[in-house]
PDB file of C-alpha atoms in Angstrom:
ATOM      1  CA  UNK A   1      73.799   5.115  15.973  1.00 67.00           C
ATOM      2  CA  UNK A   2      74.674   8.541  14.323  1.00 71.00           C
ATOM      3  CA  UNK A   3      76.281   6.998  11.455  1.00 80.00           C
ATOM      4  CA  UNK A   4      72.509   4.308  10.414  1.00 77.00           C
ATOM      5  CA  UNK A   5      70.655   7.883  10.328  1.00 77.00           C
ATOM      6  CA  UNK A   6      73.468   9.595   7.990  1.00 81.00           C
ATOM      7  CA  UNK A   7      73.067   6.351   6.352  1.00 81.00           C
ATOM      8  CA  UNK A   8      68.938   6.017   6.144  1.00 77.00           C
ATOM      9  CA  UNK A   9      69.042  10.098   5.492  1.00 79.00           C
ATOM     10  CA  UNK A  10      71.192   9.775   2.598  1.00 82.00           C
ATOM     11  CA  UNK A  11      69.738   6.525   0.790  1.00 83.00           C
ATOM     12  CA  UNK A  12      65.651   8.520   1.389  1.00 80.00           C
ATOM     13  CA  UNK A  13      67.367  11.562  -0.551  1.00 77.00           C
ATOM     14  CA  UNK A  14      68.472   9.466  -3.617  1.00 87.00           C
ATOM     15  CA  UNK A  15      65.479   8.140  -3.769  1.00 83.00           C
ATOM     16  CA  UNK A  16      63.269  10.558  -4.098  1.00 81.00           C
ATOM     17  CA  UNK A  17      65.572  12.180  -6.308  1.00 84.00           C
ATOM     18  CA  UNK A  18      65.529   8.954  -8.120  1.00 82.00           C
ATOM     19  CA  UNK A  19      61.680   8.757  -8.610  1.00 79.00           C
ATOM     20  CA  UNK A  20      61.675  12.133  -9.322  1.00 77.00           C
ATOM     21  CA  UNK A  21      63.022  11.760 -12.212  1.00 77.00           C
ATOM     22  CA  UNK A  22      61.952   8.824 -13.033  1.00 80.00           C
ATOM     23  CA  UNK A  23      58.206  10.448 -13.414  1.00 76.00           C
ATOM     24  CA  UNK A  24      59.639  13.686 -14.448  1.00 72.00           C
ATOM     25  CA  UNK A  25      61.168  11.852 -17.835  1.00 71.00           C
ATOM     26  CA  UNK A  26      58.241   9.507 -17.843  1.00 70.00           C
ATOM     27  CA  UNK A  27      56.163  12.536 -18.769  1.00 72.00           C
ATOM     28  CA  UNK A  28      58.435  14.181 -20.737  1.00 70.00           C
ATOM     29  CA  UNK A  29      58.887  10.568 -23.202  1.00 67.00           C
ATOM     30  CA  UNK A  30      54.721   9.966 -22.915  1.00 59.00           C
ATOM     31  CA  UNK A  31      53.967   8.417 -26.254  1.00 60.00           C
ATOM     32  CA  UNK A  32      50.101   7.760 -26.209  1.00 66.00           C
ATOM     33  CA  UNK A  33      49.077   4.434 -27.086  1.00 69.00           C
ATOM     34  CA  UNK A  34      46.260   4.110 -30.091  1.00 80.00           C
ATOM     35  CA  UNK A  35      42.933   3.544 -28.194  1.00 85.00           C
ATOM     36  CA  UNK A  36      41.921   1.597 -31.020  1.00 88.00           C
ATOM     37  CA  UNK A  37      44.974  -1.004 -30.844  1.00 86.00           C
ATOM     38  CA  UNK A  38      44.365  -0.804 -26.686  1.00 87.00           C
ATOM     39  CA  UNK A  39      40.527  -2.084 -27.995  1.00 88.00           C
ATOM     40  CA  UNK A  40      41.734  -4.608 -29.938  1.00 88.00           C
ATOM     41  CA  UNK A  41      44.117  -6.054 -27.339  1.00 89.00           C
ATOM     42  CA  UNK A  42      41.600  -6.156 -24.685  1.00 89.00           C
ATOM     43  CA  UNK A  43      39.517  -8.637 -27.019  1.00 88.00           C
ATOM     44  CA  UNK A  44      42.296 -10.876 -27.208  1.00 88.00           C
ATOM     45  CA  UNK A  45      42.617 -14.103 -25.357  1.00 86.00           C
ATOM     46  CA  UNK A  46      46.162 -13.243 -24.052  1.00 83.00           C
ATOM     47  CA  UNK A  47      47.825 -16.576 -24.830  1.00 81.00           C
ATOM     48  CA  UNK A  48      50.608 -14.799 -26.746  1.00 82.00           C
ATOM     49  CA  UNK A  49      50.995 -18.506 -28.546  1.00 81.00           C
ATOM     50  CA  UNK A  50      52.728 -16.470 -32.144  1.00 77.00           C
ATOM     51  CA  UNK A  51      50.197 -18.679 -34.424  1.00 77.00           C
ATOM     52  CA  UNK A  52      48.793 -15.264 -35.629  1.00 80.00           C
ATOM     53  CA  UNK A  53      52.168 -14.526 -36.712  1.00 76.00           C
ATOM     54  CA  UNK A  54      53.360 -11.693 -34.553  1.00 83.00           C
ATOM     55  CA  UNK A  55      55.435 -11.678 -31.477  1.00 82.00           C
ATOM     56  CA  UNK A  56      52.212 -12.046 -29.236  1.00 84.00           C
ATOM     57  CA  UNK A  57      49.158 -10.553 -28.624  1.00 90.00           C
ATOM     58  CA  UNK A  58      50.332  -6.673 -28.371  1.00 87.00           C
ATOM     59  CA  UNK A  59      52.061  -7.104 -31.781  1.00 87.00           C
ATOM     60  CA  UNK A  60      48.884  -8.556 -33.716  1.00 86.00           C
ATOM     61  CA  UNK A  61      46.729  -5.810 -31.738  1.00 88.00           C
ATOM     62  CA  UNK A  62      48.772  -3.051 -33.217  1.00 88.00           C
ATOM     63  CA  UNK A  63      49.057  -5.034 -36.975  1.00 86.00           C
ATOM     64  CA  UNK A  64      45.668  -5.329 -36.809  1.00 86.00           C
ATOM     65  CA  UNK A  65      45.272  -1.762 -35.729  1.00 85.00           C
ATOM     66  CA  UNK A  66      47.610  -0.358 -38.687  1.00 82.00           C
ATOM     67  CA  UNK A  67      45.893  -2.743 -41.229  1.00 81.00           C
ATOM     68  CA  UNK A  68      49.020  -5.172 -41.593  1.00 84.00           C
ATOM     69  CA  UNK A  69      46.786  -8.202 -40.412  1.00 81.00           C
ATOM     70  CA  UNK A  70      43.183  -9.730 -40.362  1.00 83.00           C
ATOM     71  CA  UNK A  71      40.866  -8.654 -37.761  1.00 82.00           C
ATOM     72  CA  UNK A  72      40.208 -12.497 -37.933  1.00 83.00           C
ATOM     73  CA  UNK A  73      43.957 -13.648 -37.612  1.00 83.00           C
ATOM     74  CA  UNK A  74      43.633 -14.839 -33.882  1.00 85.00           C
ATOM     75  CA  UNK A  75      43.178 -18.454 -34.094  1.00 78.00           C
ATOM     76  CA  UNK A  76      43.559 -18.779 -30.479  1.00 79.00           C
ATOM     77  CA  UNK A  77      40.305 -16.046 -29.725  1.00 81.00           C
ATOM     78  CA  UNK A  78      37.965 -18.291 -32.190  1.00 78.00           C
ATOM     79  CA  UNK A  79      35.104 -16.646 -33.491  1.00 79.00           C
ATOM     80  CA  UNK A  80      34.331 -14.345 -30.626  1.00 83.00           C
ATOM     81  CA  UNK A  81      37.576 -12.708 -30.806  1.00 86.00           C
ATOM     82  CA  UNK A  82      37.360 -11.988 -34.536  1.00 85.00           C
ATOM     83  CA  UNK A  83      33.519 -10.611 -34.614  1.00 86.00           C
ATOM     84  CA  UNK A  84      34.720  -8.076 -31.450  1.00 89.00           C
ATOM     85  CA  UNK A  85      37.549  -7.017 -33.631  1.00 87.00           C
ATOM     86  CA  UNK A  86      35.661  -6.719 -36.715  1.00 86.00           C
ATOM     87  CA  UNK A  87      33.142  -4.607 -34.705  1.00 88.00           C
ATOM     88  CA  UNK A  88      35.905  -2.385 -33.104  1.00 87.00           C
ATOM     89  CA  UNK A  89      37.605  -2.060 -36.870  1.00 86.00           C
ATOM     90  CA  UNK A  90      34.269  -1.495 -38.409  1.00 83.00           C
ATOM     91  CA  UNK A  91      34.443  -4.321 -41.543  1.00 80.00           C
ATOM     92  CA  UNK A  92      32.843  -7.828 -41.275  1.00 78.00           C
ATOM     93  CA  UNK A  93      34.951 -11.119 -40.315  1.00 72.00           C
ATOM     94  CA  UNK A  94      34.732 -14.531 -41.451  1.00 69.00           C
ATOM     95  CA  UNK A  95      33.839 -16.498 -37.884  1.00 67.00           C
ATOM     96  CA  UNK A  96      34.181 -19.523 -38.871  1.00 75.00           C
ATOM     97  CA  UNK A  97      35.773 -21.466 -36.270  1.00 81.00           C
ATOM     98  CA  UNK A  98      38.397 -24.276 -36.691  1.00 86.00           C
ATOM     99  CA  UNK A  99      40.210 -27.059 -35.247  1.00 91.00           C
ATOM    100  CA  UNK A 100      42.963 -29.379 -35.840  1.00 94.00           C
ATOM    101  CA  UNK A 101      42.641 -32.691 -37.572  1.00 96.00           C
ATOM    102  CA  UNK A 102      45.565 -35.203 -37.480  1.00 97.00           C
ATOM    103  CA  UNK A 103      45.698 -37.164 -40.648  1.00 96.00           C
ATOM    104  CA  UNK A 104      47.809 -40.030 -39.368  1.00 97.00           C
ATOM    105  CA  UNK A 105      46.711 -43.901 -37.517  1.00 96.00           C
ATOM    106  CA  UNK A 106      49.800 -45.258 -37.249  1.00 95.00           C
ATOM    107  CA  UNK A 107      50.090 -46.561 -33.654  1.00 95.00           C
ATOM    108  CA  UNK A 108      52.399 -48.424 -32.217  1.00 93.00           C
ATOM    109  CA  UNK A 109      50.111 -51.414 -32.655  1.00 94.00           C
ATOM    110  CA  UNK A 110      49.544 -50.287 -36.551  1.00 95.00           C
ATOM    111  CA  UNK A 111      52.965 -49.166 -37.476  1.00 95.00           C
ATOM    112  CA  UNK A 112      56.341 -50.736 -38.289  1.00 94.00           C
ATOM    113  CA  UNK A 113      59.208 -49.060 -36.299  1.00 94.00           C
ATOM    114  CA  UNK A 114      62.584 -48.783 -38.506  1.00 90.00           C
ATOM    115  CA  UNK A 115      64.544 -49.531 -34.934  1.00 89.00           C
ATOM    116  CA  UNK A 116      65.429 -48.511 -31.868  1.00 90.00           C
ATOM    117  CA  UNK A 117      66.555 -44.384 -32.153  1.00 91.00           C
ATOM    118  CA  UNK A 118      68.809 -43.407 -29.517  1.00 91.00           C
ATOM    119  CA  UNK A 119      68.804 -39.901 -30.480  1.00 92.00           C
ATOM    120  CA  UNK A 120      67.080 -36.479 -29.032  1.00 95.00           C
ATOM    121  CA  UNK A 121      63.903 -37.488 -28.238  1.00 95.00           C
ATOM    122  CA  UNK A 122      61.682 -35.158 -30.622  1.00 96.00           C
ATOM    123  CA  UNK A 123      59.744 -35.849 -34.000  1.00 97.00           C
ATOM    124  CA  UNK A 124      62.351 -32.686 -35.798  1.00 96.00           C
ATOM    125  CA  UNK A 125      65.582 -34.278 -34.383  1.00 96.00           C
ATOM    126  CA  UNK A 126      64.076 -37.615 -35.342  1.00 96.00           C
ATOM    127  CA  UNK A 127      63.302 -36.922 -39.101  1.00 95.00           C
ATOM    128  CA  UNK A 128      66.299 -35.209 -39.533  1.00 95.00           C
ATOM    129  CA  UNK A 129      68.552 -37.846 -38.153  1.00 93.00           C
ATOM    130  CA  UNK A 130      66.684 -40.855 -39.825  1.00 92.00           C
ATOM    131  CA  UNK A 131      63.937 -39.098 -41.498  1.00 93.00           C
ATOM    132  CA  UNK A 132      61.330 -40.611 -38.690  1.00 93.00           C
ATOM    133  CA  UNK A 133      60.836 -43.878 -36.596  1.00 93.00           C
ATOM    134  CA  UNK A 134      58.415 -45.998 -38.735  1.00 94.00           C
ATOM    135  CA  UNK A 135      59.013 -47.458 -41.901  1.00 94.00           C
ATOM    136  CA  UNK A 136      55.821 -45.551 -43.510  1.00 95.00           C
ATOM    137  CA  UNK A 137      58.130 -42.425 -43.864  1.00 93.00           C
ATOM    138  CA  UNK A 138      54.687 -40.170 -43.806  1.00 95.00           C
ATOM    139  CA  UNK A 139      53.604 -41.068 -40.335  1.00 95.00           C
ATOM    140  CA  UNK A 140      53.584 -39.577 -37.115  1.00 97.00           C
ATOM    141  CA  UNK A 141      57.317 -39.644 -35.518  1.00 96.00           C
ATOM    142  CA  UNK A 142      55.830 -39.867 -32.322  1.00 95.00           C
ATOM    143  CA  UNK A 143      57.543 -37.796 -30.111  1.00 96.00           C
ATOM    144  CA  UNK A 144      54.812 -35.088 -29.344  1.00 96.00           C
ATOM    145  CA  UNK A 145      56.261 -31.987 -30.487  1.00 97.00           C
ATOM    146  CA  UNK A 146      52.984 -31.248 -30.907  1.00 96.00           C
ATOM    147  CA  UNK A 147      51.516 -31.407 -27.445  1.00 96.00           C
ATOM    148  CA  UNK A 148      54.422 -29.497 -26.606  1.00 95.00           C
ATOM    149  CA  UNK A 149      53.731 -26.573 -28.843  1.00 92.00           C
ATOM    150  CA  UNK A 150      50.133 -26.824 -27.818  1.00 92.00           C
ATOM    151  CA  UNK A 151      49.091 -23.709 -25.481  1.00 87.00           C
ATOM    152  CA  UNK A 152      45.664 -25.006 -24.797  1.00 89.00           C
ATOM    153  CA  UNK A 153      46.211 -28.128 -23.656  1.00 93.00           C
ATOM    154  CA  UNK A 154      44.374 -29.456 -26.134  1.00 94.00           C
ATOM    155  CA  UNK A 155      47.380 -32.431 -26.990  1.00 96.00           C
ATOM    156  CA  UNK A 156      48.058 -35.092 -25.272  1.00 96.00           C
ATOM    157  CA  UNK A 157      50.728 -38.227 -26.252  1.00 96.00           C
ATOM    158  CA  UNK A 158      48.898 -41.627 -25.858  1.00 96.00           C
ATOM    159  CA  UNK A 159      50.316 -44.779 -24.529  1.00 94.00           C
ATOM    160  CA  UNK A 160      49.913 -46.018 -28.254  1.00 95.00           C
ATOM    161  CA  UNK A 161      52.392 -43.023 -29.652  1.00 94.00           C
ATOM    162  CA  UNK A 162      49.816 -40.854 -31.043  1.00 96.00           C
ATOM    163  CA  UNK A 163      48.591 -37.620 -29.692  1.00 96.00           C
ATOM    164  CA  UNK A 164      44.756 -36.944 -29.491  1.00 96.00           C
ATOM    165  CA  UNK A 165      43.052 -34.031 -29.685  1.00 96.00           C
ATOM    166  CA  UNK A 166      40.543 -32.684 -27.251  1.00 95.00           C
ATOM    167  CA  UNK A 167      38.146 -30.908 -29.381  1.00 93.00           C
ATOM    168  CA  UNK A 168      36.779 -28.641 -26.058  1.00 91.00           C
ATOM    169  CA  UNK A 169      39.925 -26.985 -25.441  1.00 91.00           C
ATOM    170  CA  UNK A 170      41.539 -27.034 -29.492  1.00 91.00           C
ATOM    171  CA  UNK A 171      41.485 -23.492 -30.584  1.00 86.00           C
ATOM    172  CA  UNK A 172      42.891 -24.028 -34.095  1.00 87.00           C
ATOM    173  CA  UNK A 173      45.636 -22.016 -33.752  1.00 85.00           C
ATOM    174  CA  UNK A 174      47.767 -24.048 -35.760  1.00 86.00           C
ATOM    175  CA  UNK A 175      50.938 -24.232 -33.533  1.00 89.00           C
ATOM    176  CA  UNK A 176      50.722 -28.259 -33.762  1.00 93.00           C
ATOM    177  CA  UNK A 177      50.562 -27.473 -37.902  1.00 91.00           C
ATOM    178  CA  UNK A 178      53.673 -24.881 -37.716  1.00 90.00           C
ATOM    179  CA  UNK A 179      55.797 -27.742 -35.669  1.00 94.00           C
ATOM    180  CA  UNK A 180      54.725 -31.103 -37.444  1.00 97.00           C
ATOM    181  CA  UNK A 181      57.532 -31.906 -39.479  1.00 96.00           C
ATOM    182  CA  UNK A 182      55.390 -34.729 -41.226  1.00 96.00           C
ATOM    183  CA  UNK A 183      52.593 -32.103 -42.171  1.00 95.00           C
ATOM    184  CA  UNK A 184      49.887 -34.584 -40.711  1.00 97.00           C
ATOM    185  CA  UNK A 185      47.454 -32.064 -39.009  1.00 96.00           C
ATOM    186  CA  UNK A 186      45.467 -29.896 -41.200  1.00 93.00           C
ATOM    187  CA  UNK A 187      42.489 -26.937 -40.292  1.00 90.00           C
ATOM    188  CA  UNK A 188      38.597 -28.023 -40.717  1.00 92.00           C
ATOM    189  CA  UNK A 189      35.741 -25.715 -39.968  1.00 90.00           C
ATOM    190  CA  UNK A 190      34.097 -27.340 -37.094  1.00 89.00           C
ATOM    191  CA  UNK A 191      31.116 -27.588 -38.166  1.00 89.00           C
ATOM    192  CA  UNK A 192      31.731 -29.555 -41.416  1.00 92.00           C
ATOM    193  CA  UNK A 193      30.411 -33.287 -42.194  1.00 94.00           C
ATOM    194  CA  UNK A 194      31.705 -35.668 -44.286  1.00 96.00           C
ATOM    195  CA  UNK A 195      34.191 -38.314 -44.842  1.00 97.00           C
ATOM    196  CA  UNK A 196      37.540 -37.805 -44.496  1.00 97.00           C
ATOM    197  CA  UNK A 197      40.628 -40.033 -45.086  1.00 96.00           C
ATOM    198  CA  UNK A 198      43.271 -40.529 -42.186  1.00 97.00           C
ATOM    199  CA  UNK A 199      46.437 -41.166 -43.996  1.00 96.00           C
ATOM    200  CA  UNK A 200      49.273 -38.833 -45.231  1.00 95.00           C
ATOM    201  CA  UNK A 201      50.727 -41.995 -46.924  1.00 94.00           C
ATOM    202  CA  UNK A 202      51.689 -40.552 -50.810  1.00 92.00           C
ATOM    203  CA  UNK A 203      53.493 -43.894 -52.091  1.00 90.00           C
ATOM    204  CA  UNK A 204      52.148 -45.697 -54.601  1.00 86.00           C
ATOM    205  CA  UNK A 205      53.976 -48.564 -53.169  1.00 89.00           C
ATOM    206  CA  UNK A 206      50.428 -50.994 -52.335  1.00 89.00           C
ATOM    207  CA  UNK A 207      52.683 -54.386 -51.196  1.00 90.00           C
ATOM    208  CA  UNK A 208      55.182 -51.614 -48.894  1.00 90.00           C
ATOM    209  CA  UNK A 209      52.427 -50.385 -47.567  1.00 93.00           C
ATOM    210  CA  UNK A 210      50.151 -53.083 -46.277  1.00 91.00           C
ATOM    211  CA  UNK A 211      53.494 -54.551 -45.365  1.00 93.00           C
ATOM    212  CA  UNK A 212      54.231 -51.212 -42.920  1.00 94.00           C
ATOM    213  CA  UNK A 213      51.342 -50.194 -41.906  1.00 95.00           C
ATOM    214  CA  UNK A 214      47.823 -52.214 -41.081  1.00 94.00           C
ATOM    215  CA  UNK A 215      46.134 -49.095 -41.087  1.00 95.00           C
ATOM    216  CA  UNK A 216      47.590 -46.890 -44.703  1.00 95.00           C
ATOM    217  CA  UNK A 217      46.137 -46.316 -47.566  1.00 96.00           C
ATOM    218  CA  UNK A 218      46.649 -49.086 -49.814  1.00 94.00           C
ATOM    219  CA  UNK A 219      45.667 -46.853 -53.336  1.00 93.00           C
ATOM    220  CA  UNK A 220      43.106 -49.457 -53.935  1.00 94.00           C
ATOM    221  CA  UNK A 221      40.613 -47.011 -55.325  1.00 93.00           C
ATOM    222  CA  UNK A 222      37.744 -48.996 -53.662  1.00 95.00           C
ATOM    223  CA  UNK A 223      36.455 -45.645 -52.139  1.00 96.00           C
ATOM    224  CA  UNK A 224      36.700 -43.459 -55.392  1.00 96.00           C
ATOM    225  CA  UNK A 225      34.788 -46.069 -57.457  1.00 96.00           C
ATOM    226  CA  UNK A 226      31.779 -46.596 -55.148  1.00 96.00           C
ATOM    227  CA  UNK A 227      31.095 -42.936 -53.688  1.00 97.00           C
ATOM    228  CA  UNK A 228      27.609 -42.838 -55.056  1.00 97.00           C
ATOM    229  CA  UNK A 229      27.556 -39.112 -55.230  1.00 96.00           C
ATOM    230  CA  UNK A 230      32.028 -39.158 -56.808  1.00 96.00           C
ATOM    231  CA  UNK A 231      32.564 -36.456 -54.393  1.00 97.00           C
ATOM    232  CA  UNK A 232      36.350 -38.982 -53.489  1.00 97.00           C
ATOM    233  CA  UNK A 233      39.323 -38.403 -56.082  1.00 95.00           C
ATOM    234  CA  UNK A 234      42.534 -39.874 -55.545  1.00 92.00           C
ATOM    235  CA  UNK A 235      44.778 -36.781 -55.535  1.00 90.00           C
ATOM    236  CA  UNK A 236      48.864 -37.351 -55.145  1.00 88.00           C
ATOM    237  CA  UNK A 237      47.935 -40.912 -53.275  1.00 88.00           C
ATOM    238  CA  UNK A 238      45.656 -39.576 -51.075  1.00 92.00           C
ATOM    239  CA  UNK A 239      41.744 -39.289 -51.035  1.00 95.00           C
ATOM    240  CA  UNK A 240      40.539 -36.182 -51.617  1.00 95.00           C
ATOM    241  CA  UNK A 241      36.514 -35.647 -50.738  1.00 96.00           C
ATOM    242  CA  UNK A 242      34.355 -32.525 -52.385  1.00 96.00           C
ATOM    243  CA  UNK A 243      32.326 -31.809 -48.928  1.00 95.00           C
ATOM    244  CA  UNK A 244      30.125 -29.953 -51.184  1.00 95.00           C
ATOM    245  CA  UNK A 245      29.154 -33.597 -53.046  1.00 96.00           C
ATOM    246  CA  UNK A 246      29.576 -35.730 -49.762  1.00 97.00           C
ATOM    247  CA  UNK A 247      26.568 -36.802 -47.952  1.00 96.00           C
ATOM    248  CA  UNK A 248      28.016 -38.284 -44.868  1.00 96.00           C
ATOM    249  CA  UNK A 249      26.754 -41.829 -46.507  1.00 96.00           C
ATOM    250  CA  UNK A 250      29.252 -44.183 -44.694  1.00 95.00           C
ATOM    251  CA  UNK A 251      30.129 -45.928 -48.349  1.00 97.00           C
ATOM    252  CA  UNK A 252      33.462 -45.460 -48.016  1.00 97.00           C
ATOM    253  CA  UNK A 253      33.807 -45.806 -44.432  1.00 96.00           C
ATOM    254  CA  UNK A 254      32.279 -49.016 -44.473  1.00 96.00           C
ATOM    255  CA  UNK A 255      34.196 -50.559 -47.903  1.00 95.00           C
ATOM    256  CA  UNK A 256      37.511 -49.524 -46.808  1.00 96.00           C
ATOM    257  CA  UNK A 257      40.015 -51.966 -46.501  1.00 95.00           C
ATOM    258  CA  UNK A 258      41.811 -50.813 -43.761  1.00 95.00           C
ATOM    259  CA  UNK A 259      39.458 -48.308 -42.045  1.00 96.00           C
ATOM    260  CA  UNK A 260      41.264 -45.218 -43.267  1.00 96.00           C
ATOM    261  CA  UNK A 261      37.695 -43.139 -43.648  1.00 97.00           C
ATOM    262  CA  UNK A 262      35.381 -41.660 -40.924  1.00 96.00           C
ATOM    263  CA  UNK A 263      33.627 -39.273 -40.426  1.00 97.00           C
ATOM    264  CA  UNK A 264      34.419 -35.548 -39.360  1.00 95.00           C
ATOM    265  CA  UNK A 265      31.312 -35.512 -37.366  1.00 93.00           C
ATOM    266  CA  UNK A 266      32.082 -38.416 -35.563  1.00 92.00           C
ATOM    267  CA  UNK A 267      35.326 -36.578 -34.465  1.00 91.00           C
ATOM    268  CA  UNK A 268      34.458 -33.750 -33.445  1.00 86.00           C
ATOM    269  CA  UNK A 269      31.378 -34.581 -31.880  1.00 78.00           C
ATOM    270  CA  UNK A 270      32.379 -33.422 -28.187  1.00 61.00           C
ATOM    271  CA  UNK A 271      31.961 -30.000 -30.049  1.00 63.00           C
TER     272      UNK A 271
END
C-alpha cells in the first residue's frame, strides 16, 4: 500500500512539473496569429480538398492574407466564400459559380472495348499500361478516379461505366479535372446557356470513330454548317461553341447524327 501511494505521489509531481513546463514554453514561444488570416480561414468551408493549390484551408488562408493567392481561389467555397474573403481583404471578387462537365458519352453500350483489362483498376493505371480500356483512345476509361477524388460526393460511377455528376453537390473544385488522365472534364459557369458537344475525340478518321463509338463526333461538320448564328467552329477535331453568339436554338442538337450535342441548361437544370 505504501509503495502504491509513493508511486501515485511521484506520478502527480512529474505530471505537475511537465504541465508547468508546457505552459511556460507555450507562453514563451507563442506566435500571435494573423487576425486577417483567421477571418479568412473562418470563411472557408473546411474541405481541405487542395483544389486551390495549397496544403489545405489553412495554407490557402495564409496565402490570401499574404497576397499570394486570389480571393476567389477556393472553388469548394464557391461565390459565397469568394465574396466573404473579398470583403475581408477589401477587394472585389469574381463570384461566378462554376460546375464541372464531362465531355464523353462513351458508355459500355456505346463504346467498344479493346479487350479484357486485368491490371490495376484505376484510370491512371489503365491509361499508362494500355492507353485506356476502349478503342476510342479519347474516351472515359471508366474506373472512377474522378469519383474517388471528389470530396463532395458529387460524382458516382454508374452501371453503364460512366461517371454521373450530381449538380446539387458539385462545387466546381476541379479535383476531377486534375485526376482524369483523359482530360474529359471542364469547368463551366452555372448560369451558362447554349449548346455543347459531349465528345473529346480529336481524331479525323471518320470510319474508326463510327466503328468505335456510337456517340462519337464523326466530324461531319453539319453543326458548323447549319448553325444560323455561325456560333460553332470545328477546332482540333472538336466542335467549339461561341457562347456570345449561341442562342440555344437547338439546330445542332437536332441535326447531329450521333447525338453529340446537347444544351447546357438541360444538363445543369437541377441548379
